[in-house]
Amino acid sequence: MNDVRFPEPVTLEFPTASRNVASSFEALECLDQQWPEWARGRSWRAAERACRDALDGWRSARDARKAFLKAARRAGLVSSKVLSRKSNPAPLIGGLRPDMSFSGWQ
């Protein structure tokens, strides 16, 4: 079983320190050893399952990260620096965002 790296690390803020979680194995370790007991509900179980499935090759690293991030948000562990890509659009370059196309323009 090989570790599966997340496309982008997740930064968690615990009462004593912060932690960057960059892979499914690290996420499982964090979910098991550092997660608050009160926050071990449905989203915690879904994150654990998604990370195990990613390690077994059944799910992608992106799916595992998404489930882990959702559980972290529910537990109140996500740093305020972490924003979703939708709420933080790419910067404008020459009046266009990199994700914009020229189709239909004349």
Tab-separated table of C-alpha atoms in Angstrom:
chain	number	residue	atom	x	y	z
A	1	MET	CA	0.000	0.000	0.000
A	2	ASN	CA	1.498	3.326	-1.119
A	3	ASP	CA	0.771	6.691	0.414
A	4	VAL	CA	-1.406	8.993	-1.691
A	5	ARG	CA	-0.409	12.674	-1.674
A	6	PHE	CA	-3.104	15.346	-1.674
A	7	PRO	CA	-3.056	17.834	-4.574
A	8	GLU	CA	-2.658	20.563	-1.938
A	9	PRO	CA	-1.970	20.195	1.826
A	10	VAL	CA	-4.651	20.983	4.397
A	11	THR	CA	-3.559	23.218	7.297
A	12	LEU	CA	-5.266	22.430	10.593
A	13	GLU	CA	-5.246	24.650	13.674
A	14	PHE	CA	-5.222	22.697	16.937
A	15	PRO	CA	-5.282	24.465	20.324
A	16	THR	CA	-1.560	23.861	20.863
A	17	ALA	CA	-0.164	23.960	17.312
A	18	SER	CA	-0.944	23.893	13.620
A	19	ARG	CA	-0.370	20.931	11.334
A	20	ASN	CA	-0.066	20.525	7.581
A	21	VAL	CA	-1.637	17.308	6.321
A	22	ALA	CA	-0.377	16.420	2.850
A	23	SER	CA	-1.427	12.800	2.262
A	24	SER	CA	-4.062	10.178	2.970
A	25	PHE	CA	-1.813	8.394	5.454
A	26	GLU	CA	-1.134	11.616	7.376
A	27	ALA	CA	-4.863	12.360	7.360
A	28	LEU	CA	-5.666	8.924	8.809
A	29	GLU	CA	-3.028	9.413	11.496
A	30	CYS	CA	-4.487	12.817	12.350
A	31	LEU	CA	-8.083	11.524	12.366
A	32	ASP	CA	-7.084	8.721	14.728
A	33	GLN	CA	-4.673	10.472	17.088
A	34	GLN	CA	-5.482	14.193	17.166
A	35	TRP	CA	-9.153	14.538	16.288
A	36	PRO	CA	-11.428	15.811	19.065
A	37	GLU	CA	-13.735	13.108	20.423
A	38	TRP	CA	-16.808	15.324	20.104
A	39	ALA	CA	-16.145	15.737	16.349
A	40	ARG	CA	-16.016	12.042	15.474
A	41	GLY	CA	-19.313	11.868	13.673
A	42	ARG	CA	-20.527	11.248	10.149
A	43	SER	CA	-18.050	13.534	8.364
A	44	TRP	CA	-15.151	12.068	10.394
A	45	ARG	CA	-16.187	8.535	9.366
A	46	ALA	CA	-16.570	9.609	5.737
A	47	ALA	CA	-13.087	11.182	5.771
A	48	GLU	CA	-11.572	8.068	7.309
A	49	ARG	CA	-13.244	5.863	4.708
A	50	ALA	CA	-12.220	8.126	1.811
A	51	CYS	CA	-8.580	8.193	2.953
A	52	ARG	CA	-8.473	4.399	3.374
A	53	ASP	CA	-10.084	3.964	-0.041
A	54	ALA	CA	-7.484	6.288	-1.585
A	55	LEU	CA	-4.682	4.216	-0.048
A	56	ASP	CA	-6.281	1.065	-1.491
A	57	GLY	CA	-6.647	2.666	-4.929
A	58	TRP	CA	-10.442	2.853	-4.880
A	59	ARG	CA	-10.697	6.665	-4.695
A	60	SER	CA	-8.612	9.608	-5.819
A	61	ALA	CA	-6.421	11.793	-3.644
A	62	ARG	CA	-8.701	14.713	-4.537
A	63	ASP	CA	-11.742	12.842	-3.136
A	64	ALA	CA	-9.859	11.968	0.050
A	65	ARG	CA	-8.722	15.566	0.539
A	66	LYS	CA	-12.240	16.863	-0.044
A	67	ALA	CA	-13.709	14.507	2.592
A	68	PHE	CA	-10.903	15.305	5.036
A	69	LEU	CA	-11.358	19.050	4.545
A	70	LYS	CA	-15.109	18.740	5.129
A	71	ALA	CA	-14.518	16.872	8.400
A	72	ALA	CA	-11.929	19.454	9.456
A	73	ARG	CA	-14.353	22.306	8.779
A	74	ARG	CA	-17.064	20.561	10.809
A	75	ALA	CA	-14.600	20.138	13.670
A	76	GLY	CA	-13.545	23.797	13.466
A	77	LEU	CA	-9.932	22.881	12.730
A	78	VAL	CA	-9.424	24.618	9.403
A	79	SER	CA	-7.266	27.703	9.463
A	80	SER	CA	-8.909	30.920	8.345
A	81	LYS	CA	-6.252	31.040	5.601
A	82	VAL	CA	-7.837	28.088	3.809
A	83	LEU	CA	-10.341	29.296	1.236
A	84	SER	CA	-12.123	27.333	-1.415
A	85	ARG	CA	-11.076	28.081	-4.969
A	86	LYS	CA	-14.572	29.310	-5.796
A	87	SER	CA	-14.439	32.009	-3.129
A	88	ASN	CA	-10.909	33.049	-4.092
A	89	PRO	CA	-10.871	33.531	-7.875
A	90	ALA	CA	-7.691	33.588	-9.887
A	91	PRO	CA	-6.144	37.025	-10.368
A	92	LEU	CA	-6.840	39.015	-13.516
A	93	ILE	CA	-4.054	38.987	-16.093
A	94	GLY	CA	-4.520	41.499	-18.862
A	95	GLY	CA	-8.199	41.831	-17.994
A	96	LEU	CA	-8.801	38.062	-18.182
A	97	ARG	CA	-8.578	35.332	-15.588
A	98	PRO	CA	-6.487	32.336	-16.712
A	99	ASP	CA	-9.626	30.159	-16.722
A	100	MET	CA	-11.458	32.453	-19.156
A	101	SER	CA	-11.454	31.652	-22.863
A	102	PHE	CA	-11.630	33.821	-25.924
A	103	SER	CA	-14.391	31.824	-27.600
A	104	GLY	CA	-17.158	34.029	-28.882
A	105	TRP	CA	-15.070	37.209	-28.749
A	106	GLN	CA	-14.315	39.210	-31.888
